[in-house]
Amino acid sequence: MGKKFRMLNMAEVERTLSMSDVLGLVEKAFEERGRKRVQMPPKSYLFFSKFSGDLRIMPAYLEEMDEAGVKLVNVHPNNPSKYNLPTVLATIVLFDPETGVPISIMDGTRITAMRTAAASGIAVKYLARKDAKVLGMLGAGYQCLFQLEAVSEVMKIESVKIFDVIEKKAENLAVMARKKLGLNARNVATAEEAVRGSDVVVTVTPTRTPIVQGEWVAKGMHINAIGADAPGKEELEAGILNRAKIVIDDWEQASHSGEINVPLCKKIITRANIYAEIGEIVAGAKPGRVSEDEITVFDSTGLAIQDVITAWRAYEVAEEKGIGQEIEPLYC
Ligand SMILES: NC(=O)c1ccc[n+]([C@@H]2O[C@H](COP(=O)([O-])OP(=O)(O)OC[C@H]3O[C@@H](n4cnc5c(N)ncnc54)[C@H](O)[C@@H]3O)[C@@H](O)[C@H]2O)c1
């Protein structure tokens, strides 16, 4: 590892990694977590309540790989309509664990979308039925094309149904999914239509009023609940969790701010309802799906190890290929 300091903007990050690279990296991060070889205190939050937004600080160290860093990331759902900015914007700083020297700063917005989508893909790989072919997507924001790309790498998708409260966004996403990913995608008029009959459902909205209703969810369905990542957010009617095998990414984060946070507070479920962390399944400590009939839910809050492992590889590729700007270390 050299000690040069490299700066990468979003376009430069884009030139470093493909979705299949990130799927492999995120699977590895989950495995490292399952083998207890990472340090990752839960996210810290600053709440900008008067601006309906928040900022999170997410540090991680993958010990075996000697990769360390911190992501700083906001969530401001009004950004797209009010300021023409993404809801989620992130910056990642990497550190040499041997000396503590910062070695890179890069845009983390694209990495966030790719690693979040890759987590979805890995959850589908371990938890969805092998014959799953119909995908329902709730939400059509920035994350969603990445979500479709990652899931399409692990699932043979025959059709995709997309719903968003803003119809135009669902329409646009369907067009992009057809053009860019070659998927048989269409937008639908209701959340119910997107969910009923789907084998896999991915929810990626900032809602605090659950969208997915229990009666739409059939045996054998797998749901990736991605949108809930702050206290009070909730996308699934809580009764669904009582019928499901629940897999989370991290207990501290999920109980504080993931899909399970509201049902836990209301005592609709308890910790005993949680089957596993995804890392335990990837590391082989517990099986994933074991029957065709079970309903499985993956509650993703997003782990700093996903960011650090992805950013580190982006940095390595950028070093090899001379992508980005090499500048004097900041401490000089
Ligand atoms: N789990 C993770 O690791 C992770 C990572 C990134 C983002 N997120 C979360 O995912 C969510 C979406 O992020 P984004 O960057 O795509 O945001 P975005 O603002 O770009 O998109 C959100 C979309 O959801 C739609 N929407 C809002 N309420 C809805 C409802 N009730 N039904 C259907 N559609 C609805 C909006 O119209 C919008 O198109 C946010 O809550 C964000 O915090 C989670």
Coordinates of C-alpha atoms and ligand atoms in Angstrom, one line a residue:
M1 CA 0.0 0.0 0.0
G2 CA 1.5 3.3 -1.1
K3 CA 1.0 6.4 1.0
K4 CA -0.1 8.7 -1.9
F5 CA -3.4 10.6 -1.4
R6 CA -5.9 10.0 -4.1
M7 CA -9.2 11.9 -4.7
L8 CA -11.9 10.4 -6.8
N9 CA -15.1 12.1 -7.9
M10 CA -18.3 10.2 -8.8
A11 CA -17.4 9.8 -12.5
E12 CA -14.0 8.5 -11.6
V13 CA -15.4 6.0 -9.1
E14 CA -17.8 4.8 -11.8
R15 CA -14.7 3.8 -14.0
T16 CA -13.3 1.5 -11.3
L17 CA -16.0 -1.1 -10.4
S18 CA -18.8 -3.1 -12.0
M19 CA -21.8 -4.4 -10.2
S20 CA -20.5 -7.9 -10.3
D21 CA -17.3 -6.7 -8.6
V22 CA -19.4 -5.1 -5.9
L23 CA -21.6 -8.2 -5.4
G24 CA -18.4 -10.2 -4.7
L25 CA -17.0 -7.6 -2.4
V26 CA -20.2 -7.2 -0.3
E27 CA -20.5 -11.0 0.0
K28 CA -17.0 -11.1 1.3
A29 CA -17.7 -8.2 3.8
F30 CA -20.8 -10.1 5.1
E31 CA -18.6 -13.3 5.4
E32 CA -15.9 -11.3 7.4
R33 CA -18.7 -10.0 9.6
G34 CA -20.0 -13.5 10.1
R35 CA -16.5 -14.7 11.1
K36 CA -16.3 -11.8 13.6
R37 CA -13.2 -10.3 11.9
V38 CA -14.5 -6.7 11.6
Q39 CA -14.8 -3.7 13.8
M40 CA -17.9 -1.7 13.1
P41 CA -19.5 0.5 15.7
P42 CA -23.2 1.3 14.8
K43 CA -23.8 4.4 12.8
S44 CA -24.0 7.7 14.7
Y45 CA -26.8 10.1 13.6
L46 CA -27.2 13.9 13.6
F47 CA -30.9 14.7 13.0
F48 CA -31.6 18.0 11.1
S49 CA -35.3 17.8 12.0
K50 CA -36.1 21.3 10.8
F51 CA -34.7 20.3 7.3
S52 CA -36.2 16.8 7.3
G53 CA -32.8 15.2 7.0
D54 CA -30.0 13.5 8.9
L55 CA -26.2 12.9 8.7
R56 CA -24.6 9.5 9.6
I57 CA -21.0 8.7 10.5
M58 CA -20.1 5.1 9.6
P59 CA -16.6 3.8 10.5
A60 CA -15.3 0.2 9.8
Y61 CA -12.1 -1.9 9.9
L62 CA -11.9 -5.2 8.1
E63 CA -9.1 -6.7 10.2
E64 CA -7.9 -9.6 8.0
M65 CA -7.7 -7.4 5.0
D66 CA -6.4 -4.3 6.8
E67 CA -8.9 -2.0 5.2
A68 CA -10.2 0.9 7.2
G69 CA -12.3 4.0 6.6
V70 CA -15.3 6.2 7.4
K71 CA -18.3 7.1 5.4
L72 CA -20.2 10.3 6.0
V73 CA -23.7 10.1 4.5
N74 CA -26.9 12.1 4.6
V75 CA -30.5 11.3 3.9
H76 CA -32.7 14.3 2.8
P77 CA -35.8 12.9 1.1
N78 CA -36.8 16.5 -0.1
N79 CA -33.5 17.0 -1.9
P80 CA -34.7 15.8 -5.4
S81 CA -37.9 17.9 -5.5
K82 CA -36.6 21.0 -3.7
Y83 CA -32.9 21.3 -4.7
N84 CA -32.5 18.9 -7.6
L85 CA -30.0 17.0 -5.5
P86 CA -29.9 13.3 -4.6
T87 CA -31.6 12.2 -1.3
V88 CA -28.5 10.4 -0.3
L89 CA -25.0 12.0 -0.8
A90 CA -21.9 10.3 0.7
T91 CA -18.2 10.9 1.1
I92 CA -15.7 8.1 2.0
V93 CA -12.3 8.6 3.6
L94 CA -9.9 5.6 3.7
F95 CA -7.0 5.2 6.2
D96 CA -3.9 3.1 6.3
P97 CA -4.5 1.1 9.5
E98 CA -0.8 0.8 10.1
T99 CA -0.2 4.5 10.5
G100 CA -3.6 6.1 10.5
V101 CA -2.6 8.1 7.5
P102 CA -5.5 9.1 5.3
I103 CA -4.9 7.7 1.8
S104 CA -8.0 8.6 -0.2
I105 CA -11.2 10.7 -0.2
M106 CA -13.8 9.8 -2.7
D107 CA -17.4 10.3 -3.6
G108 CA -19.5 7.7 -1.8
T109 CA -22.8 8.3 -3.4
R110 CA -22.5 5.8 -6.2
I111 CA -20.7 3.4 -3.9
T112 CA -23.6 3.6 -1.5
A113 CA -26.1 2.8 -4.3
M114 CA -23.9 -0.1 -5.6
R115 CA -23.2 -1.7 -2.2
T116 CA -26.8 -1.3 -1.1
A117 CA -28.0 -3.0 -4.3
A118 CA -25.3 -5.7 -3.9
A119 CA -26.6 -6.4 -0.4
S120 CA -30.0 -6.9 -2.0
G121 CA -28.5 -9.2 -4.6
I122 CA -26.7 -11.3 -1.9
A123 CA -29.9 -11.6 0.2
V124 CA -31.7 -12.8 -2.9
K125 CA -29.0 -15.4 -3.6
Y126 CA -29.3 -16.9 -0.1
L127 CA -32.9 -16.3 0.8
A128 CA -35.1 -16.3 -2.4
R129 CA -36.5 -19.4 -4.0
K130 CA -34.2 -20.7 -6.7
D131 CA -37.1 -20.6 -9.2
A132 CA -38.0 -17.0 -8.4
K133 CA -38.7 -15.1 -11.6
V134 CA -41.1 -12.2 -10.9
L135 CA -39.7 -9.1 -9.2
G136 CA -41.8 -6.3 -7.6
M137 CA -40.1 -3.0 -6.9
L138 CA -41.6 -0.3 -4.6
G139 CA -39.9 3.0 -5.1
A140 CA -38.3 4.3 -8.2
G141 CA -35.7 6.7 -6.8
Y142 CA -31.9 6.9 -7.2
Q143 CA -31.2 3.5 -5.7
C144 CA -33.5 1.5 -7.8
L145 CA -31.8 1.0 -11.1
F146 CA -28.8 -0.2 -9.2
Q147 CA -31.1 -2.5 -7.2
L148 CA -32.5 -4.0 -10.5
E149 CA -29.0 -4.5 -11.9
A150 CA -27.8 -6.3 -8.8
V151 CA -30.8 -8.6 -8.4
S152 CA -30.7 -9.4 -12.1
E153 CA -27.2 -10.7 -11.7
V154 CA -28.4 -13.4 -9.2
M155 CA -32.0 -14.1 -10.3
K156 CA -33.3 -15.1 -13.7
I157 CA -35.9 -12.3 -14.0
E158 CA -38.8 -12.9 -16.3
S159 CA -40.7 -9.7 -15.4
V160 CA -40.4 -6.6 -13.2
K161 CA -43.3 -4.6 -11.9
I162 CA -42.5 -1.1 -10.5
F163 CA -44.6 1.2 -8.4
D164 CA -43.8 4.7 -7.1
V165 CA -46.2 7.3 -5.7
I166 CA -44.9 9.5 -8.5
E167 CA -46.0 7.6 -11.5
K168 CA -43.6 9.3 -13.9
K169 CA -40.6 8.0 -11.8
A170 CA -41.9 4.4 -12.0
E171 CA -42.4 4.9 -15.8
N172 CA -38.9 6.3 -16.2
L173 CA -37.3 3.5 -14.2
A174 CA -39.2 0.9 -16.3
V175 CA -37.8 2.5 -19.5
M176 CA -34.2 2.5 -18.1
A177 CA -34.5 -1.1 -16.9
R178 CA -35.6 -2.1 -20.4
K179 CA -33.0 -0.1 -22.2
K180 CA -30.0 -0.4 -19.9
L181 CA -30.5 -3.8 -18.4
G182 CA -32.7 -5.5 -21.0
L183 CA -35.3 -6.4 -18.4
N184 CA -39.0 -7.0 -19.2
A185 CA -40.1 -4.1 -16.9
R186 CA -43.3 -2.1 -16.6
N187 CA -44.8 0.3 -14.2
V188 CA -48.0 -0.6 -12.3
A189 CA -50.7 1.6 -10.8
T190 CA -50.7 0.3 -7.2
A191 CA -48.3 -1.1 -4.7
E192 CA -50.6 -4.1 -4.4
E193 CA -50.1 -4.9 -8.1
A194 CA -46.4 -4.7 -7.7
V195 CA -46.4 -7.1 -4.7
R196 CA -49.1 -9.7 -5.5
G197 CA -47.7 -12.6 -7.5
S198 CA -44.1 -11.5 -7.1
D199 CA -41.5 -14.0 -6.0
V200 CA -39.1 -11.3 -4.8
V201 CA -40.1 -7.8 -3.6
V202 CA -37.7 -5.0 -3.0
T203 CA -38.9 -1.9 -1.1
V204 CA -36.8 1.3 -1.4
T205 CA -38.8 4.2 -0.1
P206 CA -38.4 6.6 2.8
T207 CA -42.0 6.0 4.0
R208 CA -43.1 5.9 7.7
T209 CA -46.5 4.5 6.8
P210 CA -46.1 0.8 5.8
I211 CA -46.9 0.2 2.2
V212 CA -46.8 -3.6 1.9
Q213 CA -49.9 -5.2 3.3
G214 CA -49.9 -8.7 4.8
E215 CA -52.6 -10.1 2.6
W216 CA -50.6 -9.4 -0.5
V217 CA -47.7 -11.5 0.7
A218 CA -47.8 -15.2 -0.3
K219 CA -45.9 -18.2 0.9
G220 CA -42.5 -18.5 -0.6
M221 CA -42.0 -14.8 -1.2
H222 CA -38.7 -13.1 -0.4
I223 CA -38.7 -9.4 0.6
N224 CA -35.7 -7.0 0.7
A225 CA -36.7 -4.1 3.0
I226 CA -34.1 -1.5 2.1
G227 CA -35.7 1.9 2.6
A228 CA -36.0 1.9 6.4
D229 CA -32.7 3.1 7.8
A230 CA -33.7 5.7 10.4
P231 CA -35.9 5.5 13.6
G232 CA -39.6 5.6 12.7
K233 CA -39.2 4.4 9.1
E234 CA -41.2 1.3 8.2
E235 CA -42.3 -0.2 4.8
L236 CA -43.9 -3.5 5.7
E237 CA -47.1 -4.0 7.7
A238 CA -45.7 -5.4 11.0
G239 CA -47.8 -8.6 10.8
I240 CA -45.7 -9.7 7.8
L241 CA -42.7 -10.0 10.2
N242 CA -44.6 -12.3 12.5
R243 CA -45.0 -14.7 9.6
A244 CA -41.5 -14.4 8.2
K245 CA -38.0 -15.7 8.7
I246 CA -36.3 -12.3 9.5
V247 CA -32.7 -11.8 8.5
I248 CA -31.0 -8.5 9.4
D249 CA -27.6 -7.0 8.6
D250 CA -26.7 -5.9 12.1
W251 CA -28.7 -6.1 15.3
E252 CA -27.6 -2.7 16.8
Q253 CA -28.4 -0.8 13.6
A254 CA -31.6 -2.8 12.6
S255 CA -33.2 -2.5 16.1
H256 CA -32.4 1.2 16.2
S257 CA -33.4 2.2 12.6
G258 CA -34.1 -0.7 10.3
E259 CA -37.4 -2.3 9.2
I260 CA -37.8 -4.0 12.6
N261 CA -37.3 -0.7 14.7
V262 CA -41.0 0.2 14.9
P263 CA -42.4 -3.3 15.4
L264 CA -39.8 -3.8 18.2
C265 CA -40.8 -0.6 19.9
K266 CA -44.5 -1.5 19.7
K267 CA -43.6 -5.0 21.0
I268 CA -45.2 -6.6 17.9
I269 CA -42.0 -8.6 17.6
T270 CA -39.0 -9.3 20.0
R271 CA -35.4 -10.2 19.4
A272 CA -36.4 -13.8 19.5
N273 CA -38.2 -13.3 16.1
I274 CA -34.8 -12.5 14.4
Y275 CA -33.4 -15.6 12.7
A276 CA -29.9 -14.4 11.8
E277 CA -27.6 -11.7 10.6
I278 CA -26.9 -12.1 6.9
G279 CA -23.2 -12.5 7.7
E280 CA -23.9 -15.7 9.7
I281 CA -25.7 -17.2 6.7
V282 CA -22.9 -16.2 4.2
A283 CA -20.3 -17.5 6.6
G284 CA -22.2 -20.9 6.7
A285 CA -23.1 -20.7 10.4
K286 CA -26.8 -20.9 9.7
P287 CA -28.7 -22.0 6.5
G288 CA -30.6 -19.4 4.4
R289 CA -33.9 -20.5 2.9
V290 CA -34.7 -24.1 3.9
S291 CA -38.2 -24.6 2.3
E292 CA -40.2 -23.4 -0.7
D293 CA -43.0 -22.1 1.5
E294 CA -41.2 -19.9 4.0
I295 CA -41.6 -16.1 3.7
T296 CA -38.2 -14.5 4.1
V297 CA -37.4 -10.8 4.9
F298 CA -34.0 -9.2 4.7
D299 CA -33.9 -6.0 6.7
S300 CA -31.0 -3.9 5.3
T301 CA -29.8 -0.8 7.2
G302 CA -26.4 -0.6 5.3
L303 CA -23.1 -1.5 6.9
A304 CA -19.9 0.5 6.9
I305 CA -18.0 -2.6 6.0
Q306 CA -19.9 -2.7 2.7
D307 CA -18.7 0.8 2.0
V308 CA -15.1 0.3 3.1
I309 CA -14.5 -2.9 1.2
T310 CA -16.0 -1.4 -2.0
A311 CA -14.1 2.0 -1.7
W312 CA -10.9 0.2 -0.9
R313 CA -11.1 -1.8 -4.1
A314 CA -12.1 1.4 -6.1
Y315 CA -8.9 3.0 -4.6
E316 CA -6.7 0.1 -5.6
V317 CA -8.1 0.0 -9.2
A318 CA -7.7 3.8 -9.4
E319 CA -4.0 3.5 -8.3
E320 CA -3.4 0.8 -10.9
K321 CA -5.0 2.6 -13.7
G322 CA -4.1 6.2 -12.7
I323 CA -7.8 7.2 -12.3
G324 CA -8.5 10.4 -10.2
Q325 CA -6.3 13.0 -8.9
E326 CA -3.1 12.3 -6.9
I327 CA -2.5 15.1 -4.4
E328 CA -0.1 15.9 -1.6
P329 CA -1.2 14.2 1.7
L330 CA -3.3 16.6 3.7
Y331 CA -1.0 16.5 6.7
C332 CA 2.0 17.9 4.7
Ligands
LIG1 N1 -30.5 0.1 3.5 C1 -29.6 0.9 3.0 O1 -28.4 0.5 3.0 C2 -29.9 2.1 2.2 C3 -29.0 2.8 1.4 C4 -29.4 3.9 0.7 C5 -30.7 4.4 0.8 N2 -31.5 3.8 1.7 C6 -32.9 4.3 1.9 O2 -33.7 4.0 0.7 C7 -34.7 5.0 0.6 C8 -34.7 5.5 -0.9 O3 -33.4 6.1 -1.2 P1 -33.2 6.8 -2.6 O4 -31.9 7.3 -2.6 O5 -33.7 5.9 -3.7 O6 -34.3 8.0 -2.4 P2 -35.1 8.8 -3.6 O7 -35.6 10.1 -2.9 O8 -34.2 9.0 -4.8 O9 -36.3 7.9 -4.0 C9 -37.3 7.5 -3.1 C10 -38.5 7.2 -3.9 O10 -39.6 6.6 -3.1 C11 -40.8 7.1 -3.6 N3 -41.8 7.0 -2.5 C12 -41.9 7.7 -1.4 N4 -42.9 7.2 -0.6 C13 -43.5 6.2 -1.3 C14 -44.5 5.3 -1.1 N5 -45.3 5.4 0.0 N6 -44.8 4.4 -2.0 C15 -44.1 4.2 -3.1 N7 -43.1 5.1 -3.4 C16 -42.8 6.0 -2.5 C17 -40.5 8.6 -4.0 O11 -41.5 9.1 -4.9 C18 -39.1 8.4 -4.7 O12 -39.2 8.1 -6.0 C19 -34.4 6.1 1.6 O13 -35.3 5.8 2.7 C20 -33.0 5.9 2.0 O14 -32.7 6.3 3.3 C21 -31.2 2.7 2.4

